[in-house]
Structures are given as structure tokens and as C-alpha cells.
GROMACS .gro file of C-alpha atoms in nm:
model
  396
    1MET     CA    1  10.082   6.859   9.196
    2LYS     CA    2   9.857   6.622   9.392
    3ALA     CA    3   9.880   6.251   9.316
    4VAL     CA    4   9.767   5.917   9.462
    5THR     CA    5  10.071   5.721   9.578
    6TRP     CA    6  10.118   5.366   9.699
    7GLN     CA    7  10.253   5.345  10.054
    8GLY     CA    8  10.210   4.980  10.150
    9ARG     CA    9   9.960   4.696  10.157
   10ARG     CA   10   9.611   4.845  10.172
   11LYS     CA   11   9.757   5.192  10.211
   12VAL     CA   12   9.750   5.476   9.960
   13SER     CA   13   9.786   5.846  10.024
   14VAL     CA   14   9.741   6.174   9.837
   15ASP     CA   15  10.071   6.357   9.830
   16THR     CA   16  10.227   6.665   9.678
   17VAL     CA   17  10.483   6.548   9.423
   18PRO     CA   18  10.687   6.723   9.151
   19ASP     CA   19  10.500   6.812   8.834
   20PRO     CA   20  10.597   6.594   8.536
   21VAL     CA   21  10.816   6.750   8.269
   22LEU     CA   22  10.884   6.676   7.904
   23ARG     CA   23  11.169   6.426   7.877
   24LYS     CA   24  11.164   6.356   7.506
   25PRO     CA   25  11.068   6.576   7.212
   26THR     CA   26  10.769   6.349   7.139
   27ASP     CA   27  10.622   6.376   7.491
   28VAL     CA   28  10.311   6.567   7.592
   29ILE     CA   29  10.193   6.682   7.934
   30VAL     CA   30   9.822   6.629   8.003
   31LYS     CA   31   9.620   6.808   8.268
   32VAL     CA   32   9.405   6.523   8.400
   33THR     CA   33   9.034   6.602   8.431
   34SER     CA   34   8.906   6.251   8.514
   35SER     CA   35   9.081   5.930   8.619
   36GLY     CA   36   8.925   5.594   8.698
   37LEU     CA   37   8.984   5.355   8.985
   38CYS     CA   38   9.017   5.009   8.830
   39GLY     CA   39   8.980   4.658   8.966
   40SER     CA   40   9.340   4.606   8.857
   41ASP     CA   41   9.442   4.883   9.098
   42LEU     CA   42   9.313   4.661   9.378
   43HIS     CA   43   9.575   4.399   9.284
   44LEU     CA   44   9.835   4.665   9.372
   45TYR     CA   45   9.645   4.752   9.689
   46GLU     CA   46   9.626   4.390   9.802
   47VAL     CA   47   9.867   4.147   9.628
   48LEU     CA   48  10.140   4.302   9.411
   49GLY     CA   49  10.306   4.522   9.672
   50PRO     CA   50  10.647   4.351   9.635
   51PHE     CA   51  10.671   4.510   9.288
   52LEU     CA   52  10.598   4.864   9.407
   53ASP     CA   53  10.796   5.128   9.594
   54PRO     CA   54  10.645   5.373   9.842
   55GLY     CA   55  10.562   5.689   9.650
   56ASP     CA   56  10.480   5.520   9.317
   57ILE     CA   57  10.197   5.712   9.147
   58LEU     CA   58   9.899   5.490   9.072
   59GLY     CA   59   9.626   5.494   8.808
   60HIS     CA   60   9.592   5.399   8.442
   61GLU     CA   61   9.254   5.532   8.327
   62PRO     CA   62   9.301   5.907   8.271
   63MET     CA   63   9.176   6.167   8.029
   64GLY     CA   64   9.225   6.539   8.017
   65VAL     CA   65   9.350   6.837   7.822
   66VAL     CA   66   9.691   6.874   7.661
   67GLU     CA   67   9.891   7.129   7.859
   68GLU     CA   68  10.229   7.119   7.681
   69VAL     CA   69  10.375   6.941   7.378
   70GLY     CA   70  10.730   6.847   7.283
   71PRO     CA   71  10.892   7.011   6.980
   72GLU     CA   72  10.845   6.703   6.759
   73VAL     CA   73  10.473   6.655   6.831
   74ARG     CA   74  10.266   6.743   6.523
   75ARG     CA   75   9.926   6.585   6.587
   76LEU     CA   76   9.833   6.756   6.915
   77ALA     CA   77   9.839   7.111   7.048
   78PRO     CA   78   9.776   7.263   7.391
   79GLY     CA   79   9.406   7.265   7.463
   80ASP     CA   80   9.327   6.941   7.280
   81ARG     CA   81   9.110   6.694   7.469
   82VAL     CA   82   9.250   6.339   7.489
   83VAL     CA   83   9.205   5.999   7.650
   84ILE     CA   84   9.520   5.809   7.749
   85PRO     CA   85   9.523   5.431   7.692
   86PHE     CA   86   9.663   5.227   7.978
   87ASN     CA   87   9.910   5.054   7.741
   88VAL     CA   88  10.221   5.263   7.679
   89SER     CA   89  10.246   5.173   7.310
   90CYS     CA   90  10.438   5.341   7.032
   91GLY     CA   91  10.185   5.268   6.758
   92THR     CA   92  10.448   5.198   6.492
   93CYS     CA   93  10.635   4.876   6.582
   94PRO     CA   94  10.549   4.534   6.431
   95MET     CA   95  10.337   4.438   6.734
   96CYS     CA   96  10.139   4.762   6.723
   97ASP     CA   97  10.096   4.718   6.346
   98ARG     CA   98   9.934   4.380   6.422
   99GLY     CA   99   9.694   4.539   6.669
  100LEU     CA  100   9.883   4.393   6.965
  101HIS     CA  101   9.951   4.718   7.147
  102SER     CA  102   9.984   4.539   7.482
  103GLN     CA  103  10.291   4.368   7.334
  104CYS     CA  104  10.452   4.687   7.196
  105GLU     CA  105  10.814   4.607   7.112
  106THR     CA  106  10.926   4.960   7.187
  107THR     CA  107  10.812   4.954   7.550
  108GLN     CA  108  10.835   4.584   7.641
  109VAL     CA  109  10.993   4.554   7.986
  110HIS     CA  110  11.278   4.320   7.891
  111ALA     CA  111  11.430   4.323   8.239
  112ARG     CA  112  11.113   4.157   8.369
  113GLY     CA  113  11.025   3.953   8.061
  114THR     CA  114  10.688   4.127   8.031
  115GLY     CA  115  10.490   4.301   7.759
  116ALA     CA  116  10.429   4.669   7.696
  117ALA     CA  117  10.475   4.915   7.980
  118LEU     CA  118  10.161   5.028   8.161
  119PHE     CA  119  10.083   5.355   8.331
  120GLY     CA  120  10.081   5.332   8.710
  121TYR     CA  121  10.145   4.960   8.727
  122THR     CA  122  10.450   4.828   8.915
  123LYS     CA  123  10.807   4.739   8.825
  124LEU     CA  124  10.673   4.444   8.626
  125TYR     CA  125  10.541   4.690   8.369
  126GLY     CA  126  10.798   4.967   8.371
  127GLN     CA  127  10.712   5.158   8.690
  128VAL     CA  128  10.568   5.442   8.478
  129PRO     CA  129  10.402   5.715   8.689
  130GLY     CA  130  10.025   5.684   8.668
  131GLY     CA  131   9.724   5.901   8.600
  132GLN     CA  132   9.555   5.939   8.940
  133ALA     CA  133   9.719   6.277   8.951
  134GLN     CA  134   9.667   6.633   8.837
  135TYR     CA  135   9.919   6.604   8.553
  136LEU     CA  136  10.061   6.315   8.351
  137ARG     CA  137  10.359   6.289   8.116
  138VAL     CA  138  10.254   6.090   7.808
  139PRO     CA  139  10.511   5.958   7.558
  140PHE     CA  140  10.447   5.908   7.185
  141GLY     CA  141  10.238   6.223   7.162
  142ASP     CA  142  10.153   6.170   6.795
  143THR     CA  143  10.033   5.810   6.831
  144LEU     CA  144   9.935   5.723   7.189
  145PRO     CA  145   9.672   5.977   7.307
  146ILE     CA  146   9.321   5.937   7.166
  147PRO     CA  147   9.174   6.274   7.061
  148VAL     CA  148   8.807   6.318   7.153
  149PRO     CA  149   8.568   6.602   7.075
  150GLU     CA  150   8.479   6.891   7.299
  151GLY     CA  151   8.131   6.914   7.442
  152PRO     CA  152   8.013   6.587   7.600
  153PRO     CA  153   8.113   6.520   7.961
  154ASP     CA  154   8.426   6.320   8.045
  155ASP     CA  155   8.209   6.020   8.134
  156ARG     CA  156   8.133   5.977   7.763
  157PHE     CA  157   8.497   5.911   7.676
  158VAL     CA  158   8.708   5.828   7.984
  159TYR     CA  159   8.634   5.455   7.961
  160LEU     CA  160   8.822   5.439   7.629
  161SER     CA  161   9.134   5.426   7.848
  162ASP     CA  162   9.060   5.073   7.975
  163VAL     CA  163   8.704   4.963   8.058
  164LEU     CA  164   8.559   4.979   7.708
  165PRO     CA  165   8.848   4.820   7.514
  166THR     CA  166   8.904   4.555   7.782
  167ALA     CA  167   8.535   4.459   7.782
  168TRP     CA  168   8.515   4.475   7.401
  169GLN     CA  169   8.820   4.250   7.365
  170ALA     CA  170   8.675   4.008   7.621
  171VAL     CA  171   8.362   3.971   7.408
  172GLU     CA  172   8.561   3.955   7.083
  173TYR     CA  173   8.784   3.682   7.226
  174ALA     CA  174   8.478   3.494   7.356
  175GLU     CA  175   8.368   3.431   6.995
  176VAL     CA  176   7.999   3.424   7.087
  177PRO     CA  177   7.803   3.309   6.779
  178PRO     CA  178   7.510   3.525   6.661
  179GLY     CA  179   7.220   3.459   6.896
  180GLY     CA  180   7.446   3.246   7.115
  181SER     CA  181   7.499   3.240   7.488
  182VAL     CA  182   7.769   3.380   7.715
  183ALA     CA  183   7.815   3.376   8.091
  184VAL     CA  184   8.008   3.660   8.256
  185LEU     CA  185   8.177   3.581   8.587
  186GLY     CA  186   8.206   3.894   8.798
  187LEU     CA  187   7.995   4.207   8.743
  188GLY     CA  188   8.248   4.469   8.843
  189PRO     CA  189   8.329   4.738   8.585
  190ILE     CA  190   8.471   4.503   8.320
  191GLY     CA  191   8.215   4.226   8.363
  192ASP     CA  192   7.926   4.472   8.368
  193MET     CA  193   8.045   4.644   8.051
  194ALA     CA  194   8.124   4.311   7.881
  195ALA     CA  195   7.767   4.198   7.943
  196ARG     CA  196   7.635   4.521   7.790
  197ILE     CA  197   7.859   4.481   7.487
  198ALA     CA  198   7.760   4.116   7.440
  199LEU     CA  199   7.393   4.216   7.434
  200LEU     CA  200   7.464   4.501   7.192
  201ARG     CA  201   7.654   4.267   6.961
  202GLY     CA  202   7.367   4.021   6.935
  203ALA     CA  203   7.416   3.752   7.198
  204GLY     CA  204   7.087   3.575   7.260
  205THR     CA  205   7.147   3.489   7.625
  206VAL     CA  206   7.379   3.683   7.855
  207ILE     CA  207   7.414   3.544   8.207
  208GLY     CA  208   7.581   3.754   8.475
  209ILE     CA  209   7.714   3.581   8.788
  210ASP     CA  210   7.823   3.764   9.103
  211LEU     CA  211   7.791   3.773   9.482
  212VAL     CA  212   7.706   4.141   9.532
  213PRO     CA  213   7.333   4.227   9.525
  214GLU     CA  214   7.385   4.583   9.396
  215ARG     CA  215   7.596   4.461   9.104
  216LEU     CA  216   7.345   4.190   9.015
  217ALA     CA  217   7.059   4.441   9.023
  218ARG     CA  218   7.254   4.689   8.810
  219ALA     CA  219   7.321   4.426   8.541
  220ALA     CA  220   6.962   4.300   8.551
  221ARG     CA  221   6.836   4.649   8.470
  222ARG     CA  222   7.034   4.628   8.144
  223GLY     CA  223   6.868   4.303   8.039
  224VAL     CA  224   7.125   4.056   8.177
  225HIS     CA  225   6.996   3.730   8.327
  226THR     CA  226   7.164   3.741   8.669
  227LEU     CA  227   7.250   3.460   8.909
  228ASP     CA  228   7.360   3.507   9.270
  229LEU     CA  229   7.645   3.266   9.340
  230SER     CA  230   7.602   3.307   9.715
  231GLU     CA  231   7.245   3.175   9.692
  232LEU     CA  232   7.296   2.900   9.434
  233GLY     CA  233   7.630   2.758   9.551
  234ALA     CA  234   7.681   2.407   9.410
  235ASP     CA  235   7.356   2.437   9.211
  236LEU     CA  236   7.501   2.713   8.991
  237THR     CA  237   7.624   2.479   8.717
  238GLU     CA  238   7.287   2.313   8.675
  239ARG     CA  239   7.109   2.649   8.676
  240VAL     CA  240   7.335   2.778   8.399
  241ARG     CA  241   7.278   2.461   8.198
  242ASP     CA  242   6.904   2.501   8.240
  243LEU     CA  243   6.939   2.841   8.072
  244THR     CA  244   7.151   2.706   7.784
  245ASP     CA  245   6.968   2.399   7.652
  246GLY     CA  246   7.148   2.171   7.896
  247ARG     CA  247   7.491   2.220   7.733
  248GLY     CA  248   7.637   2.523   7.905
  249PRO     CA  249   7.704   2.860   7.741
  250ASP     CA  250   7.893   2.895   7.413
  251ALA     CA  251   8.143   3.112   7.597
  252VAL     CA  252   8.237   3.220   7.948
  253ILE     CA  253   8.411   3.549   8.024
  254ASP     CA  254   8.617   3.548   8.344
  255ALA     CA  255   8.613   3.911   8.455
  256VAL     CA  256   8.730   3.831   8.809
  257GLY     CA  257   9.096   3.733   8.795
  258MET     CA  258   9.349   3.656   9.063
  259GLU     CA  259   9.151   3.761   9.370
  260ALA     CA  260   8.845   3.539   9.332
  261HIS     CA  261   8.638   3.444   9.635
  262GLY     CA  262   8.634   3.086   9.758
  263ALA     CA  263   9.007   3.006   9.756
  264PRO     CA  264   9.119   3.029  10.121
  265VAL     CA  265   9.452   2.847  10.078
  266ALA     CA  266   9.567   3.064   9.788
  267ARG     CA  267   9.446   3.375   9.968
  268SER     CA  268   9.647   3.281  10.276
  269LEU     CA  269   9.957   3.223  10.064
  270GLN     CA  270   9.915   3.559   9.889
  271THR     CA  271   9.876   3.733  10.224
  272ALA     CA  272  10.178   3.558  10.376
  273VAL     CA  273  10.404   3.639  10.080
  274GLY     CA  274  10.283   3.999  10.084
  275LEU     CA  275  10.410   4.036  10.440
  276LEU     CA  276  10.765   3.933  10.348
  277PRO     CA  277  11.035   4.187  10.262
  278ASP     CA  278  11.015   4.285   9.894
  279ALA     CA  279  11.358   4.138   9.818
  280VAL     CA  280  11.225   3.797   9.927
  281ALA     CA  281  10.861   3.825   9.819
  282ALA     CA  282  10.915   3.943   9.461
  283PRO     CA  283  11.120   3.644   9.337
  284LEU     CA  284  10.887   3.405   9.523
  285MET     CA  285  10.586   3.552   9.343
  286ARG     CA  286  10.764   3.554   9.008
  287ARG     CA  287  10.858   3.186   9.031
  288TYR     CA  288  10.608   3.021   9.265
  289GLY     CA  289  10.312   3.262   9.283
  290VAL     CA  290   9.967   3.105   9.288
  291ASP     CA  291   9.643   3.289   9.211
  292ARG     CA  292   9.298   3.230   9.353
  293LEU     CA  293   9.161   3.031   9.060
  294THR     CA  294   8.801   2.977   9.168
  295ALA     CA  295   8.659   3.188   8.884
  296LEU     CA  296   8.878   3.034   8.614
  297HIS     CA  297   8.800   2.679   8.726
  298LEU     CA  298   8.430   2.769   8.733
  299ALA     CA  299   8.457   2.904   8.377
  300VAL     CA  300   8.602   2.573   8.258
  301GLU     CA  301   8.325   2.385   8.436
  302LEU     CA  302   8.042   2.600   8.299
  303VAL     CA  303   8.137   2.639   7.932
  304ARG     CA  304   7.989   2.394   7.683
  305ARG     CA  305   8.205   2.137   7.510
  306GLY     CA  306   8.388   2.302   7.223
  307GLY     CA  307   8.323   2.645   7.372
  308THR     CA  308   8.550   2.937   7.452
  309VAL     CA  309   8.679   3.081   7.778
  310SER     CA  310   8.784   3.445   7.752
  311LEU     CA  311   9.003   3.583   8.031
  312ALA     CA  312   8.965   3.952   8.099
  313GLY     CA  313   9.049   3.935   8.470
  314VAL     CA  314   9.416   3.980   8.553
  315TYR     CA  315   9.616   3.677   8.668
  316GLY     CA  316   9.970   3.697   8.796
  317GLY     CA  317  10.061   3.350   8.924
  318ALA     CA  318  10.365   3.171   8.785
  319ALA     CA  319  10.270   2.825   8.913
  320ASP     CA  320   9.892   2.812   8.881
  321PRO     CA  321   9.744   2.460   8.869
  322MET     CA  322   9.509   2.430   8.572
  323PRO     CA  323   9.240   2.164   8.512
  324LEU     CA  324   9.406   2.051   8.190
  325PHE     CA  325   9.223   1.720   8.171
  326ALA     CA  326   8.884   1.894   8.173
  327MET     CA  327   9.006   2.160   7.929
  328PHE     CA  328   9.141   1.899   7.687
  329ASP     CA  329   8.845   1.666   7.725
  330LYS     CA  330   8.593   1.946   7.665
  331GLN     CA  331   8.798   2.081   7.371
  332ILE     CA  332   8.795   2.433   7.516
  333ARG     CA  333   8.947   2.733   7.343
  334LEU     CA  334   9.119   2.976   7.582
  335HIS     CA  335   9.189   3.334   7.475
  336MET     CA  336   9.341   3.594   7.703
  337GLY     CA  337   9.567   3.896   7.737
  338GLN     CA  338   9.588   4.262   7.829
  339ALA     CA  339   9.354   4.468   7.616
  340ASN     CA  340   9.506   4.621   7.303
  341VAL     CA  341   9.341   4.960   7.352
  342HIS     CA  342   9.409   5.120   7.014
  343ARG     CA  343   9.302   4.804   6.832
  344TRP     CA  344   8.939   4.862   6.936
  345THR     CA  345   8.910   5.242   6.935
  346GLY     CA  346   8.760   5.248   6.587
  347ASP     CA  347   8.488   5.004   6.694
  348LEU     CA  348   8.408   5.193   7.013
  349LEU     CA  349   8.407   5.562   6.921
  350PRO     CA  350   8.091   5.533   6.706
  351LEU     CA  351   7.908   5.395   7.011
  352LEU     CA  352   7.983   5.700   7.226
  353THR     CA  353   7.701   5.900   7.070
  354ASP     CA  354   7.406   6.090   7.212
  355ASP     CA  355   7.210   5.764   7.208
  356ASP     CA  356   7.470   5.617   7.449
  357PRO     CA  357   7.380   5.251   7.381
  358LEU     CA  358   7.630   5.124   7.639
  359GLY     CA  359   7.517   5.360   7.915
  360VAL     CA  360   7.858   5.518   7.972
  361GLU     CA  361   7.727   5.849   8.106
  362ASP     CA  362   7.571   5.683   8.411
  363PHE     CA  363   7.824   5.400   8.439
  364ALA     CA  364   8.016   5.557   8.729
  365THR     CA  365   7.865   5.498   9.070
  366HIS     CA  366   8.089   5.752   9.245
  367ARG     CA  367   8.269   6.071   9.137
  368LEU     CA  368   8.511   6.186   9.405
  369PRO     CA  369   8.788   6.443   9.445
  370LEU     CA  370   9.138   6.299   9.441
  371THR     CA  371   9.176   6.386   9.809
  372ARG     CA  372   8.930   6.105   9.894
  373ALA     CA  373   9.137   5.836   9.721
  374PRO     CA  374   9.225   5.642  10.041
  375GLU     CA  375   8.855   5.619  10.127
  376ALA     CA  376   8.770   5.525   9.767
  377TYR     CA  377   9.022   5.240   9.752
  378ASP     CA  378   8.895   5.100  10.080
  379MET     CA  379   8.531   5.129   9.971
  380PHE     CA  380   8.594   4.970   9.632
  381GLN     CA  381   8.798   4.685   9.779
  382ALA     CA  382   8.523   4.610  10.032
  383LYS     CA  383   8.245   4.658   9.770
  384ARG     CA  384   8.068   4.899  10.003
  385ASP     CA  385   7.810   5.163   9.918
  386GLY     CA  386   7.729   5.002   9.582
  387ALA     CA  387   8.072   5.093   9.446
  388VAL     CA  388   8.118   4.957   9.094
  389LYS     CA  389   8.303   5.236   8.915
  390ILE     CA  390   8.475   5.529   9.082
  391LEU     CA  391   8.603   5.834   8.891
  392PHE     CA  392   8.845   6.078   9.050
  393LYS     CA  393   8.822   6.449   8.970
  394PRO     CA  394   9.176   6.577   9.036
  395TRP     CA  395   9.088   6.948   9.034
  396GLU     CA  396   8.788   6.939   9.266
   0.00000   0.00000   0.00000
């Protein structure tokens, strides 16, 4: 089969690799019909290389059709249409029972001290082959795949794998009061969708902050009050306060994460460590890694006293300096974590109707064959050509 593989810093390729096979009687094989390119994939492209091996298959946002089922699978049959959550979760352990699928006790990567395994996401999370491929082996066939109906296009459902539950959880964790205010830092796929969800759930003021004109314009068309950080600079805080009765928003969602702009020292350190041999770089990052924290520090600055900061952007630093005095003094609540995909499926499926209130059918800016993956990664990383969400079509 064809698959997107990691080959080095800022280098992916499309290779012919062995087809996946059933390894356990509860496995299923899925023929992938759509697979997203995620902002988290850019962390692999740019920063987390020491935890990857050349040839690792990338991608964690797939959907498709069941091709083969193991002998103990009862819930699915060949031909069923499914979305695959990015968490590899069993659905039956105490953590999954609590709705904490990203902490699944069955797939926690104990050797690395991390939570549930993830598809296509480094040794830190199990080194499980990913879904930017023509076929994918999926464990826990009776509990992990999300069945979806035939008929509507893939774009209606594919975002159940990551974008929708991650954005929904970001808004849930933000605890925006009815009619309240929320600022969203970063209007990439997660930030854009979080802003849409916040509006749908009754936020009175939704402020979207970014540097990319196309992303700002896209959010503005959905009713988001947008602010261009590159134009406002140091005046941003006052502008946000002007929009929120002088206090700041009730909540701020950081949808940027570890690769924020405006942190040249941390960026230089990340680049330098990434050039070291993996045997040296990996333990350095695990013990002394520092993220670019511009977005997180801005969130703490913007949020009102007694407000909530919700982290949806991925951070990976082990020694990040935090503004604890400001956080303590402002009495800020901080809520974060990988999205628990299955926890939110029941909330999200009713929204994927013909009315399409979240605009999922036109959410993708690019739909490309898998063979153009190297170009797509480069374009998305550079934010060229209005790229916000890219979907791969593995069979085109």
C-alpha cells in the first residue's frame, strides 16, 4: 500500500509499505477513504523528530470502510463505514469508563510514562502506524471505531477523529458562562472550529486572534470578532479588554501550542536539539525541553481575573517556565489535555446533520491525493495558499 512516512526533519515521503494485517482477534482492517493533516503532525515535521524513526507512518485523522474483521469482532462487518479516533483506547477500562479515553489504562505507554497510545504519533505514544495510508489496522474493533451512516460525503464525519472532539473539549474546558466571552488564540483547524462551537453553544462574544489574513477572514465570515496580532502588537491586550467590559474574556483557549510565534530563544533551542543525534536529543527533550510559550503567556495575560485558560494546543516541554505569580494572583483555572474523543461523540453526532451548523462540509481548504503529501506538509507548515485544513484522498 501507499503511506506517508517520516524521513527526517521537514521531510516526509510517500512510500510503498506492507499492507497491515490482523494481529489480534479483535482487530479490524480499514480501507482509508479520507485522512486529515493536523497541526499536531507539524510538531513531528519540525520538533519531535528524536522520537521518530525513518519509515514511521504518520497521520491520526482517518475514516474509511471496514475491509476485514477479526474472528472476535461482533459490532462491525466488512463494508461498514467508520471514523477512527486518534486515541487508541479500549473503551472498557476505568479511565475509559470515566470518559478519559486519552488516559486509557490498556494502552498507556508505561515505558515512556505517557497516556494512551495515539495513531501515527512517535515513540512517546506507542509508535502505532498512522492513518495517512491506504489501509490501517485498528485494534478494539468492537469499541474504538465510530460507525457513521452511508450517504453524506466523508467531510461530514472525518473530523470526528480529532478536530471536532478536540475543539469541543477546548470549549467545554473553557467553562464559558452563557452569554459570556472567550478569546481563541490561533485560528488553525482547532481554533477555527473551537470558535464556531463557542458561538453555537451560546457565547456572547467570541474573539479570534491570529497572524494570517486568510484565517482571520475565514473566522470573521462565521461571526467571530477577529484581531490581527501582527497589526496590534502590544496594543492587543487593551483591544481585547475594550471588547470585554475592561476585564478581559471569561476564558481564553490556547489553540496554538508549542510552536508559537514570537519566541526566538526557544525556537533556536528546539532547532539545535533537533539537529543532535536521536540518542542525545531524546533524553534532552524529555528532561530539559522548553516550548515556545508566547501563546500560553498571552492567554494568562488576557483572561479576566477568576477566568479559565483552556489548552488545546499541544505542549511537549519538560522544563517550561510558567508565570505562576500572575496565574496565582489572577486566580486562574487551567484545564488541559489530549481530547477524549469518545467522550464527546454523543454531543457531536447530532450536529452533523443536513443543516451542518458547524460548516464541516466546507471546512477543508484543500483535498489532495496522498502522493502530494510532501507538498501538503510544506504548504501547511508555511501557511501558504490559504491552507487551514488539508484532507488526503489515499485512492485518488
